PDB file of C-alpha atoms and ligand atoms in Angstrom:
ATOM      1  CA  MET A   1     182.047 178.013 119.418  1.00 69.00           C
ATOM      2  CA  ALA A   2     180.802 177.253 115.812  1.00 79.00           C
ATOM      3  CA  SER A   3     183.323 175.435 114.003  1.00 89.00           C
ATOM      4  CA  PRO A   4     185.217 177.278 112.020  1.00 94.00           C
ATOM      5  CA  LEU A   5     184.288 178.139 108.019  1.00 97.00           C
ATOM      6  CA  TYR A   6     186.469 180.006 105.400  1.00 97.00           C
ATOM      7  CA  ALA A   7     185.723 181.756 102.327  1.00 98.00           C
ATOM      8  CA  LEU A   8     187.979 182.144  99.704  1.00 98.00           C
ATOM      9  CA  VAL A   9     187.052 185.067  97.101  1.00 98.00           C
ATOM     10  CA  ASP A  10     189.318 185.931  94.072  1.00 98.00           C
ATOM     11  CA  GLY A  11     188.928 187.562  90.631  1.00 97.00           C
ATOM     12  CA  ASN A  12     188.987 185.716  88.054  1.00 96.00           C
ATOM     13  CA  ASN A  13     192.213 186.745  85.470  1.00 96.00           C
ATOM     14  CA  PHE A  14     192.234 189.674  87.789  1.00 97.00           C
ATOM     15  CA  TYR A  15     193.843 191.955  85.638  1.00 97.00           C
ATOM     16  CA  VAL A  16     192.862 191.439  82.077  1.00 97.00           C
ATOM     17  CA  SER A  17     189.001 191.329  83.858  1.00 97.00           C
ATOM     18  CA  CYS A  18     190.557 195.341  85.725  1.00 97.00           C
ATOM     19  CA  GLU A  19     191.750 196.348  81.994  1.00 97.00           C
ATOM     20  CA  ARG A  20     188.402 195.262  80.619  1.00 97.00           C
ATOM     21  CA  VAL A  21     186.507 197.203  82.868  1.00 96.00           C
ATOM     22  CA  PHE A  22     187.729 200.060  80.564  1.00 95.00           C
ATOM     23  CA  ARG A  23     187.948 198.365  77.521  1.00 95.00           C
ATOM     24  CA  PRO A  24     184.744 196.037  76.544  1.00 94.00           C
ATOM     25  CA  SER A  25     186.317 195.206  73.332  1.00 96.00           C
ATOM     26  CA  LEU A  26     188.908 193.176  75.177  1.00 96.00           C
ATOM     27  CA  ASN A  27     186.188 190.475  76.096  1.00 95.00           C
ATOM     28  CA  ALA A  28     186.716 186.979  74.419  1.00 94.00           C
ATOM     29  CA  LYS A  29     190.284 188.453  72.675  1.00 96.00           C
ATOM     30  CA  PRO A  30     192.858 186.618  74.216  1.00 97.00           C
ATOM     31  CA  VAL A  31     195.044 189.169  76.423  1.00 97.00           C
ATOM     32  CA  VAL A  32     198.381 189.554  77.955  1.00 96.00           C
ATOM     33  CA  VAL A  33     199.324 191.686  80.802  1.00 96.00           C
ATOM     34  CA  LEU A  34     202.873 192.141  80.506  1.00 93.00           C
ATOM     35  CA  SER A  35     205.436 192.488  84.122  1.00 88.00           C
ATOM     36  CA  ASN A  36     208.388 195.665  83.926  1.00 80.00           C
ATOM     37  CA  ASP A  37     209.988 192.471  81.906  1.00 77.00           C
ATOM     38  CA  GLY A  38     207.856 191.874  79.395  1.00 87.00           C
ATOM     39  CA  CYS A  39     206.432 188.571  80.664  1.00 92.00           C
ATOM     40  CA  ALA A  40     202.930 187.160  81.042  1.00 95.00           C
ATOM     41  CA  ILE A  41     201.767 188.096  84.620  1.00 95.00           C
ATOM     42  CA  ALA A  42     197.760 188.068  83.968  1.00 96.00           C
ATOM     43  CA  ARG A  43     195.972 185.777  81.391  1.00 96.00           C
ATOM     44  CA  SER A  44     192.698 185.656  79.976  1.00 96.00           C
ATOM     45  CA  ASN A  45     191.398 182.181  79.750  1.00 93.00           C
ATOM     46  CA  GLU A  46     191.235 183.389  75.801  1.00 95.00           C
ATOM     47  CA  ALA A  47     194.804 183.652  75.940  1.00 96.00           C
ATOM     48  CA  LYS A  48     195.220 180.022  78.589  1.00 94.00           C
ATOM     49  CA  ALA A  49     193.220 178.395  75.590  1.00 93.00           C
ATOM     50  CA  LEU A  50     196.183 179.421  73.316  1.00 96.00           C
ATOM     51  CA  GLY A  51     198.370 177.359  75.268  1.00 95.00           C
ATOM     52  CA  ILE A  52     200.621 180.631  76.979  1.00 96.00           C
ATOM     53  CA  ALA A  53     202.092 180.058  80.121  1.00 95.00           C
ATOM     54  CA  MET A  54     202.112 182.315  83.133  1.00 94.00           C
ATOM     55  CA  GLY A  55     205.789 184.100  83.200  1.00 94.00           C
ATOM     56  CA  ALA A  56     205.572 183.804  79.448  1.00 95.00           C
ATOM     57  CA  PRO A  57     207.658 186.558  77.878  1.00 93.00           C
ATOM     58  CA  TRP A  58     206.383 188.633  74.948  1.00 93.00           C
ATOM     59  CA  PHE A  59     208.689 188.290  72.965  1.00 91.00           C
ATOM     60  CA  LYS A  60     208.241 184.199  73.114  1.00 94.00           C
ATOM     61  CA  ILE A  61     204.471 184.732  72.353  1.00 95.00           C
ATOM     62  CA  ARG A  62     204.384 188.083  70.022  1.00 94.00           C
ATOM     63  CA  HIS A  63     204.108 185.634  66.869  1.00 95.00           C
ATOM     64  CA  MET A  64     200.961 185.360  67.699  1.00 96.00           C
ATOM     65  CA  ALA A  65     199.292 188.737  67.931  1.00 94.00           C
ATOM     66  CA  GLU A  66     199.547 188.143  63.686  1.00 93.00           C
ATOM     67  CA  SER A  67     197.972 184.754  64.126  1.00 95.00           C
ATOM     68  CA  ASN A  68     195.399 184.588  66.543  1.00 95.00           C
ATOM     69  CA  GLY A  69     194.751 188.436  67.435  1.00 96.00           C
ATOM     70  CA  LEU A  70     196.901 188.219  70.749  1.00 96.00           C
ATOM     71  CA  VAL A  71     196.504 191.753  72.840  1.00 96.00           C
ATOM     72  CA  ALA A  72     199.650 192.707  75.091  1.00 95.00           C
ATOM     73  CA  LEU A  73     199.187 195.615  77.681  1.00 94.00           C
ATOM     74  CA  SER A  74     201.606 196.785  79.824  1.00 90.00           C
ATOM     75  CA  ALA A  75     200.750 196.170  83.580  1.00 92.00           C
ATOM     76  CA  ASN A  76     198.996 199.576  85.767  1.00 92.00           C
ATOM     77  CA  PHE A  77     199.284 198.465  89.032  1.00 90.00           C
ATOM     78  CA  PRO A  78     197.138 201.791  90.294  1.00 89.00           C
ATOM     79  CA  LEU A  79     194.758 201.427  88.503  1.00 94.00           C
ATOM     80  CA  TYR A  80     194.928 197.051  89.439  1.00 95.00           C
ATOM     81  CA  GLY A  81     194.639 198.837  93.462  1.00 94.00           C
ATOM     82  CA  ASP A  82     191.855 201.211  92.832  1.00 95.00           C
ATOM     83  CA  LEU A  83     189.441 198.274  92.096  1.00 97.00           C
ATOM     84  CA  SER A  84     191.243 195.814  94.379  1.00 97.00           C
ATOM     85  CA  ASP A  85     189.873 198.060  96.648  1.00 96.00           C
ATOM     86  CA  ARG A  86     186.626 198.064  95.844  1.00 97.00           C
ATOM     87  CA  MET A  87     186.422 194.778  95.163  1.00 97.00           C
ATOM     88  CA  MET A  88     187.892 193.668  98.836  1.00 97.00           C
ATOM     89  CA  SER A  89     184.999 196.330 100.697  1.00 96.00           C
ATOM     90  CA  LEU A  90     181.982 194.612  99.130  1.00 97.00           C
ATOM     91  CA  VAL A  91     183.209 191.134  99.723  1.00 97.00           C
ATOM     92  CA  ALA A  92     183.711 191.999 103.699  1.00 96.00           C
ATOM     93  CA  GLY A  93     180.175 191.653 103.070  1.00 96.00           C
ATOM     94  CA  LEU A  94     179.918 188.161 102.550  1.00 97.00           C
ATOM     95  CA  GLY A  95     181.254 187.172 106.517  1.00 95.00           C
ATOM     96  CA  HIS A  96     182.110 188.337 109.613  1.00 90.00           C
ATOM     97  CA  ARG A  97     186.536 189.178 109.480  1.00 94.00           C
ATOM     98  CA  GLN A  98     187.830 189.546 106.609  1.00 96.00           C
ATOM     99  CA  GLU A  99     191.965 188.969 105.518  1.00 95.00           C
ATOM    100  CA  ILE A 100     193.640 190.706 102.342  1.00 94.00           C
ATOM    101  CA  TYR A 101     195.167 187.706 101.274  1.00 93.00           C
ATOM    102  CA  SER A 102     196.536 188.896  97.836  1.00 94.00           C
ATOM    103  CA  ILE A 103     195.607 191.888  95.227  1.00 95.00           C
ATOM    104  CA  ASP A 104     193.174 190.017  94.249  1.00 96.00           C
ATOM    105  CA  GLU A 105     192.600 187.298  97.002  1.00 97.00           C
ATOM    106  CA  SER A 106     190.591 187.554 100.507  1.00 97.00           C
ATOM    107  CA  PHE A 107     189.669 184.675 102.984  1.00 97.00           C
ATOM    108  CA  VAL A 108     185.869 185.598 104.917  1.00 97.00           C
ATOM    109  CA  ASP A 109     185.322 184.089 108.097  1.00 96.00           C
ATOM    110  CA  LEU A 110     182.221 182.293 107.178  1.00 97.00           C
ATOM    111  CA  SER A 111     181.841 180.581 111.061  1.00 95.00           C
ATOM    112  CA  GLY A 112     178.634 180.077 112.209  1.00 93.00           C
ATOM    113  CA  ILE A 113     176.556 182.700 109.440  1.00 95.00           C
ATOM    114  CA  ARG A 114     173.502 179.971 109.115  1.00 92.00           C
ATOM    115  CA  GLY A 115     171.471 180.071 105.567  1.00 93.00           C
ATOM    116  CA  ASP A 116     172.102 178.820 102.182  1.00 96.00           C
ATOM    117  CA  LEU A 117     176.007 180.146 102.019  1.00 97.00           C
ATOM    118  CA  VAL A 118     176.124 178.993  98.105  1.00 97.00           C
ATOM    119  CA  LYS A 119     173.405 181.635  97.768  1.00 97.00           C
ATOM    120  CA  ARG A 120     174.878 183.861  99.997  1.00 97.00           C
ATOM    121  CA  SER A 121     177.967 183.662  97.452  1.00 98.00           C
ATOM    122  CA  ARG A 122     175.739 184.330  94.704  1.00 98.00           C
ATOM    123  CA  VAL A 123     174.971 187.777  95.750  1.00 97.00           C
ATOM    124  CA  ILE A 124     178.493 188.705  96.758  1.00 97.00           C
ATOM    125  CA  ARG A 125     179.785 187.492  93.107  1.00 98.00           C
ATOM    126  CA  GLU A 126     177.053 189.292  91.337  1.00 98.00           C
ATOM    127  CA  ARG A 127     177.149 192.671  93.192  1.00 97.00           C
ATOM    128  CA  VAL A 128     180.940 192.670  92.856  1.00 98.00           C
ATOM    129  CA  LEU A 129     180.269 191.942  89.080  1.00 97.00           C
ATOM    130  CA  GLN A 130     177.978 194.453  88.562  1.00 97.00           C
ATOM    131  CA  TRP A 131     179.345 196.968  90.346  1.00 97.00           C
ATOM    132  CA  VAL A 132     183.133 197.103  90.027  1.00 97.00           C
ATOM    133  CA  GLY A 133     183.255 194.811  86.845  1.00 96.00           C
ATOM    134  CA  ILE A 134     184.893 191.830  88.064  1.00 97.00           C
ATOM    135  CA  PRO A 135     184.139 188.061  88.342  1.00 97.00           C
ATOM    136  CA  CYS A 136     184.664 186.260  90.341  1.00 98.00           C
ATOM    137  CA  CYS A 137     185.141 183.134  92.045  1.00 98.00           C
ATOM    138  CA  ILE A 138     184.351 181.893  95.795  1.00 98.00           C
ATOM    139  CA  GLY A 139     185.326 178.442  96.731  1.00 98.00           C
ATOM    140  CA  ILE A 140     183.696 177.686 101.075  1.00 98.00           C
ATOM    141  CA  GLY A 141     185.783 174.976 103.215  1.00 98.00           C
ATOM    142  CA  GLN A 142     186.133 174.014 106.894  1.00 97.00           C
ATOM    143  CA  THR A 143     190.195 175.280 107.254  1.00 97.00           C
ATOM    144  CA  LYS A 144     191.656 177.908 104.954  1.00 97.00           C
ATOM    145  CA  THR A 145     193.470 174.860 102.761  1.00 97.00           C
ATOM    146  CA  LEU A 146     190.105 173.741 101.273  1.00 98.00           C
ATOM    147  CA  ALA A 147     188.853 177.191 101.095  1.00 98.00           C
ATOM    148  CA  LYS A 148     191.601 177.932  98.234  1.00 98.00           C
ATOM    149  CA  LEU A 149     191.204 174.538  97.016  1.00 98.00           C
ATOM    150  CA  ALA A 150     186.850 175.339  96.956  1.00 98.00           C
ATOM    151  CA  ASN A 151     188.214 178.487  95.120  1.00 98.00           C
ATOM    152  CA  HIS A 152     190.568 176.654  92.446  1.00 98.00           C
ATOM    153  CA  ILE A 153     187.860 174.259  91.750  1.00 98.00           C
ATOM    154  CA  ALA A 154     185.187 176.936  91.809  1.00 98.00           C
ATOM    155  CA  LYS A 155     187.318 178.692  88.594  1.00 96.00           C
ATOM    156  CA  THR A 156     188.395 174.924  86.834  1.00 96.00           C
ATOM    157  CA  ALA A 157     184.708 173.965  86.411  1.00 97.00           C
ATOM    158  CA  GLU A 158     183.882 177.403  85.580  1.00 94.00           C
ATOM    159  CA  ARG A 159     186.871 176.927  82.868  1.00 91.00           C
ATOM    160  CA  LYS A 160     186.523 173.865  81.148  1.00 92.00           C
ATOM    161  CA  PRO A 161     183.424 172.483  80.885  1.00 92.00           C
ATOM    162  CA  GLY A 162     183.364 168.580  82.177  1.00 93.00           C
ATOM    163  CA  SER A 163     186.622 168.407  84.360  1.00 95.00           C
ATOM    164  CA  TYR A 164     183.828 168.761  87.581  1.00 97.00           C
ATOM    165  CA  PRO A 165     180.320 168.459  88.622  1.00 97.00           C
ATOM    166  CA  VAL A 166     178.560 171.568  86.502  1.00 96.00           C
ATOM    167  CA  GLU A 167     176.668 172.999  89.564  1.00 96.00           C
ATOM    168  CA  LEU A 168     180.775 173.520  91.544  1.00 97.00           C
ATOM    169  CA  ALA A 169     181.615 176.327  89.307  1.00 97.00           C
ATOM    170  CA  GLN A 170     181.674 179.901  89.906  1.00 98.00           C
ATOM    171  CA  ILE A 171     181.010 178.715  93.752  1.00 98.00           C
ATOM    172  CA  CYS A 172     181.970 175.453  95.522  1.00 98.00           C
ATOM    173  CA  ASN A 173     181.034 175.053  98.455  1.00 98.00           C
ATOM    174  CA  LEU A 174     183.249 171.753 100.147  1.00 97.00           C
ATOM    175  CA  ALA A 175     181.759 171.465 103.436  1.00 96.00           C
ATOM    176  CA  ALA A 176     177.460 171.407 101.958  1.00 96.00           C
ATOM    177  CA  LEU A 177     178.867 168.389  99.959  1.00 96.00           C
ATOM    178  CA  GLU A 178     178.270 164.912 100.654  1.00 96.00           C
ATOM    179  CA  PRO A 179     181.501 162.320 101.744  1.00 95.00           C
ATOM    180  CA  THR A 180     181.059 160.716  98.578  1.00 97.00           C
ATOM    181  CA  ALA A 181     180.821 163.577  96.207  1.00 96.00           C
ATOM    182  CA  ARG A 182     183.323 165.392  97.877  1.00 96.00           C
ATOM    183  CA  ASP A 183     185.837 162.485  97.725  1.00 97.00           C
ATOM    184  CA  ALA A 184     184.978 162.274  93.975  1.00 97.00           C
ATOM    185  CA  VAL A 185     186.121 165.927  93.444  1.00 97.00           C
ATOM    186  CA  LEU A 186     189.558 165.074  95.446  1.00 98.00           C
ATOM    187  CA  ALA A 187     190.357 163.165  93.806  1.00 98.00           C
ATOM    188  CA  ALA A 188     189.661 164.803  90.723  1.00 97.00           C
ATOM    189  CA  THR A 189     192.701 167.437  91.393  1.00 98.00           C
ATOM    190  CA  PRO A 190     196.166 166.563  91.277  1.00 97.00           C
ATOM    191  CA  VAL A 191     197.951 166.913  94.492  1.00 97.00           C
ATOM    192  CA  GLU A 192     200.132 170.283  92.456  1.00 96.00           C
ATOM    193  CA  GLU A 193     196.930 172.064  93.332  1.00 97.00           C
ATOM    194  CA  VAL A 194     196.649 171.697  96.926  1.00 97.00           C
ATOM    195  CA  TRP A 195     197.952 175.269  98.396  1.00 96.00           C
ATOM    196  CA  GLY A 196     201.698 174.631  99.718  1.00 90.00           C
ATOM    197  CA  VAL A 197     202.554 171.736  97.684  1.00 94.00           C
ATOM    198  CA  GLY A 198     205.449 173.396  95.581  1.00 90.00           C
ATOM    199  CA  ARG A 199     206.270 171.545  92.029  1.00 91.00           C
ATOM    200  CA  ARG A 200     209.391 169.826  94.548  1.00 93.00           C
ATOM    201  CA  ILE A 201     207.252 168.582  96.669  1.00 94.00           C
ATOM    202  CA  ALA A 202     204.722 167.443  94.061  1.00 96.00           C
ATOM    203  CA  ALA A 203     207.184 165.319  92.181  1.00 96.00           C
ATOM    204  CA  GLN A 204     208.250 163.874  95.372  1.00 95.00           C
ATOM    205  CA  LEU A 205     204.955 162.791  96.377  1.00 95.00           C
ATOM    206  CA  LYS A 206     203.909 161.699  93.470  1.00 96.00           C
ATOM    207  CA  GLU A 207     207.328 159.253  93.476  1.00 95.00           C
ATOM    208  CA  GLY A 208     205.749 157.826  96.101  1.00 92.00           C
ATOM    209  CA  GLY A 209     202.805 157.363  94.907  1.00 95.00           C
ATOM    210  CA  ILE A 210     199.942 160.219  95.534  1.00 96.00           C
ATOM    211  CA  HIS A 211     198.845 161.627  92.355  1.00 97.00           C
ATOM    212  CA  THR A 212     195.401 163.475  94.014  1.00 97.00           C
ATOM    213  CA  VAL A 213     194.788 165.528  96.824  1.00 98.00           C
ATOM    214  CA  LEU A 214     192.480 162.293  97.867  1.00 98.00           C
ATOM    215  CA  ASP A 215     195.923 160.531  98.386  1.00 97.00           C
ATOM    216  CA  LEU A 216     198.041 163.339 100.400  1.00 97.00           C
ATOM    217  CA  ALA A 217     194.483 163.896 102.301  1.00 97.00           C
ATOM    218  CA  ARG A 218     194.275 160.377 103.710  1.00 97.00           C
ATOM    219  CA  MET A 219     198.233 160.234 104.114  1.00 96.00           C
ATOM    220  CA  ASP A 220     199.748 158.751 107.385  1.00 96.00           C
ATOM    221  CA  LEU A 221     200.549 161.675 109.973  1.00 96.00           C
ATOM    222  CA  ALA A 222     203.103 160.723 111.283  1.00 96.00           C
ATOM    223  CA  THR A 223     204.179 159.371 107.839  1.00 94.00           C
ATOM    224  CA  VAL A 224     204.057 163.061 106.435  1.00 95.00           C
ATOM    225  CA  ARG A 225     206.045 164.460 108.804  1.00 95.00           C
ATOM    226  CA  GLN A 226     209.009 162.315 109.265  1.00 95.00           C
ATOM    227  CA  ARG A 227     209.247 161.906 104.694  1.00 93.00           C
ATOM    228  CA  TRP A 228     208.079 165.443 104.677  1.00 92.00           C
ATOM    229  CA  SER A 229     207.847 167.703 107.411  1.00 93.00           C
ATOM    230  CA  VAL A 230     205.167 169.669 109.665  1.00 94.00           C
ATOM    231  CA  VAL A 231     204.739 172.291 107.450  1.00 94.00           C
ATOM    232  CA  LEU A 232     203.170 169.789 104.610  1.00 95.00           C
ATOM    233  CA  GLU A 233     201.500 167.816 107.714  1.00 96.00           C
ATOM    234  CA  ARG A 234     199.878 170.764 108.875  1.00 96.00           C
ATOM    235  CA  THR A 235     198.288 171.054 105.245  1.00 96.00           C
ATOM    236  CA  VAL A 236     196.791 167.492 105.452  1.00 97.00           C
ATOM    237  CA  ARG A 237     195.993 167.890 108.608  1.00 97.00           C
ATOM    238  CA  GLU A 238     193.798 171.464 107.128  1.00 97.00           C
ATOM    239  CA  LEU A 239     191.903 168.901 103.895  1.00 97.00           C
ATOM    240  CA  GLN A 240     191.209 166.718 106.623  1.00 96.00           C
ATOM    241  CA  GLY A 241     189.547 169.746 107.738  1.00 95.00           C
ATOM    242  CA  GLN A 242     191.460 170.619 111.134  1.00 95.00           C
ATOM    243  CA  SER A 243     191.830 174.376 110.835  1.00 93.00           C
ATOM    244  CA  CYS A 244     195.414 174.962 111.668  1.00 93.00           C
ATOM    245  CA  VAL A 245     195.924 178.567 109.496  1.00 91.00           C
ATOM    246  CA  VAL A 246     194.329 181.457 111.119  1.00 89.00           C
ATOM    247  CA  LEU A 247     192.411 184.056 109.448  1.00 88.00           C
ATOM    248  CA  GLN A 248     194.781 187.396 109.802  1.00 84.00           C
ATOM    249  CA  ASP A 249     192.874 190.349 109.820  1.00 75.00           C
ATOM    250  CA  THR A 250     195.664 192.893 110.193  1.00 75.00           C
ATOM    251  CA  ALA A 251     197.956 193.357 107.384  1.00 72.00           C
ATOM    252  CA  PRO A 252     201.536 193.732 108.467  1.00 73.00           C
ATOM    253  CA  ASP A 253     203.256 197.444 107.988  1.00 80.00           C
ATOM    254  CA  LYS A 254     205.730 197.017 104.719  1.00 82.00           C
ATOM    255  CA  GLN A 255     208.840 196.783 105.672  1.00 84.00           C
ATOM    256  CA  GLU A 256     209.504 197.745 101.450  1.00 87.00           C
ATOM    257  CA  ILE A 257     207.534 199.926  99.176  1.00 87.00           C
ATOM    258  CA  ALA A 258     208.524 199.663  95.995  1.00 85.00           C
ATOM    259  CA  CYS A 259     206.525 201.944  92.783  1.00 84.00           C
ATOM    260  CA  THR A 260     208.020 200.181  89.177  1.00 79.00           C
ATOM    261  CA  ARG A 261     206.470 200.826  85.596  1.00 73.00           C
ATOM    262  CA  SER A 262     207.879 199.675  82.181  1.00 72.00           C
ATOM    263  CA  PHE A 263     207.118 202.515  79.010  1.00 74.00           C
ATOM    264  CA  GLY A 264     205.240 201.579  76.046  1.00 68.00           C
ATOM    265  CA  ARG A 265     208.600 202.561  73.980  1.00 74.00           C
ATOM    266  CA  PRO A 266     212.393 203.538  75.087  1.00 79.00           C
ATOM    267  CA  VAL A 267     212.220 206.808  77.007  1.00 83.00           C
ATOM    268  CA  THR A 268     214.907 209.180  75.392  1.00 85.00           C
ATOM    269  CA  ALA A 269     214.153 212.750  76.796  1.00 90.00           C
ATOM    270  CA  LEU A 270     215.269 213.481  80.540  1.00 90.00           C
ATOM    271  CA  GLU A 271     212.225 215.344  81.150  1.00 91.00           C
ATOM    272  CA  ASP A 272     210.190 212.612  79.978  1.00 88.00           C
ATOM    273  CA  LEU A 273     212.066 210.560  82.688  1.00 87.00           C
ATOM    274  CA  SER A 274     212.110 212.334  85.414  1.00 88.00           C
ATOM    275  CA  GLU A 275     207.858 213.521  85.201  1.00 87.00           C
ATOM    276  CA  ALA A 276     207.769 209.666  85.515  1.00 85.00           C
ATOM    277  CA  VAL A 277     210.621 209.574  88.444  1.00 87.00           C
ATOM    278  CA  SER A 278     208.502 212.014  90.612  1.00 89.00           C
ATOM    279  CA  GLU A 279     205.362 210.405  90.316  1.00 87.00           C
ATOM    280  CA  PHE A 280     206.294 207.519  91.473  1.00 87.00           C
ATOM    281  CA  ALA A 281     208.113 208.425  94.517  1.00 88.00           C
ATOM    282  CA  SER A 282     204.362 210.363  95.230  1.00 89.00           C
ATOM    283  CA  ARG A 283     202.733 207.564  94.905  1.00 88.00           C
ATOM    284  CA  ALA A 284     205.176 205.625  96.977  1.00 89.00           C
ATOM    285  CA  ALA A 285     205.007 208.709  99.423  1.00 89.00           C
ATOM    286  CA  GLU A 286     201.080 207.600  99.625  1.00 88.00           C
ATOM    287  CA  LYS A 287     201.147 204.740 100.101  1.00 87.00           C
ATOM    288  CA  LEU A 288     204.107 204.862 103.080  1.00 89.00           C
ATOM    289  CA  ARG A 289     201.467 207.481 104.766  1.00 89.00           C
ATOM    290  CA  ARG A 290     199.152 205.455 104.712  1.00 85.00           C
ATOM    291  CA  GLN A 291     200.404 202.942 106.743  1.00 85.00           C
ATOM    292  CA  GLU A 292     202.028 205.978 108.824  1.00 85.00           C
ATOM    293  CA  GLY A 293     205.223 204.676 108.198  1.00 87.00           C
ATOM    294  CA  LEU A 294     208.900 206.356 107.753  1.00 87.00           C
ATOM    295  CA  ALA A 295     211.718 205.586 105.906  1.00 87.00           C
ATOM    296  CA  ASN A 296     215.022 205.689 106.367  1.00 85.00           C
ATOM    297  CA  GLN A 297     216.602 205.176 102.929  1.00 87.00           C
ATOM    298  CA  VAL A 298     215.278 205.979  98.864  1.00 89.00           C
ATOM    299  CA  LEU A 299     216.878 203.614  96.243  1.00 89.00           C
ATOM    300  CA  THR A 300     215.547 204.824  92.341  1.00 89.00           C
ATOM    301  CA  PHE A 301     216.576 202.532  88.994  1.00 87.00           C
ATOM    302  CA  VAL A 302     216.417 202.996  85.192  1.00 86.00           C
ATOM    303  CA  ARG A 303     217.266 200.192  83.048  1.00 83.00           C
ATOM    304  CA  THR A 304     216.552 199.303  79.753  1.00 81.00           C
ATOM    305  CA  SER A 305     214.430 196.373  78.699  1.00 75.00           C
ATOM    306  CA  PRO A 306     215.968 193.125  79.014  1.00 69.00           C
ATOM    307  CA  PHE A 307     215.003 191.964  75.675  1.00 68.00           C
ATOM    308  CA  ARG A 308     216.261 194.513  73.210  1.00 73.00           C
ATOM    309  CA  PRO A 309     218.990 194.042  71.080  1.00 76.00           C
ATOM    310  CA  ASP A 310     221.031 196.558  71.930  1.00 80.00           C
ATOM    311  CA  PRO A 311     223.795 197.295  74.349  1.00 82.00           C
ATOM    312  CA  GLN A 312     221.432 197.440  77.710  1.00 83.00           C
ATOM    313  CA  TYR A 313     222.112 200.712  80.038  1.00 85.00           C
ATOM    314  CA  SER A 314     221.379 200.479  83.949  1.00 85.00           C
ATOM    315  CA  ARG A 315     222.020 202.761  86.896  1.00 87.00           C
ATOM    316  CA  SER A 316     220.755 203.234  90.337  1.00 87.00           C
ATOM    317  CA  ILE A 317     221.048 204.807  93.193  1.00 89.00           C
ATOM    318  CA  VAL A 318     220.363 204.755  97.063  1.00 88.00           C
ATOM    319  CA  VAL A 319     219.386 208.218  98.638  1.00 86.00           C
ATOM    320  CA  PRO A 320     219.193 208.149 102.991  1.00 84.00           C
ATOM    321  CA  THR A 321     217.183 210.814 104.130  1.00 81.00           C
ATOM    322  CA  SER A 322     218.865 212.727 106.654  1.00 72.00           C
ATOM    323  CA  PRO A 323     218.242 213.075 109.573  1.00 68.00           C
ATOM    324  CA  PRO A 324     216.610 209.641 109.157  1.00 62.00           C
ATOM    325  CA  PRO A 325     212.540 210.450 110.639  1.00 62.00           C
ATOM    326  CA  THR A 326     211.658 209.383 114.229  1.00 64.00           C
ATOM    327  CA  VAL A 327     209.123 208.687 115.633  1.00 55.00           C
ATOM    328  CA  ARG A 328     207.103 210.622 117.148  1.00 52.00           C
TER     329      ARG A 328
HETATM  330 MG1   MG B   1     192.848 185.608  90.706  1.00 50.99          MG
END
């Protein structure tokens, strides 16, 4: 059997890139996409360069609209879902099997595929850019953790010139690097960039003198298991090239389906509100039918923006479906 090899393909600044497909005037401008509660959930590179953090609430950054030409858009999830589907079907052509990991990320099994994998990846990257309009980066490694890390390197090398060797920008195949070059790249990457290493564990590791990915990859497995957990031990094994996390190419059905949206301005007419609620209900039902699921209750809620100074309003109702559906 061929030794495992994975790619992780990830859309750059995905929601912002989706908006730019239909509004090219947003190119090269600082852009953020805001969630329902008015926090930045996607930032263009130009917005990142302004120092806007992920999750920053709009009221704290809105002054940059005036000073830096920052553009804020409210999230349009049906659009992102549609472009995601198109991107994913093109990306599937990279290898044998695909695990859709999130709206803009998928792992692809490259085990046993011969030839120049960087070239092959570049073809897919160009195709996604041309046919869908979304720029993406591709990382390749012997394990999913290494593929994820390679993707981070590909993205960072492109966004911050000088951070990594320029040839790793956009597409980075860690498995093809000479050991010394590979170690240099791991040594240049802070430990918190590793998939599954959260802020708390990163702080503990740093206290113990483990600062870079290379430091973590060289840790003694028994020590990791004793001082941290078997979960972190698995991560270290994956960094060492031992594949422990398998590809999941069938997505589990959703137990809950949500369809929510914030409005650009306050909605005060009942007619507008009921139109929005029925539209979202039909969209949620569409998602439910797609997974051939059944619902036993429906929750509807409305609320005012938590960032407005006026008194808040919030109501919700749970409607059981009657009679409860049964599987035919
Ligand atoms: Mg992304």
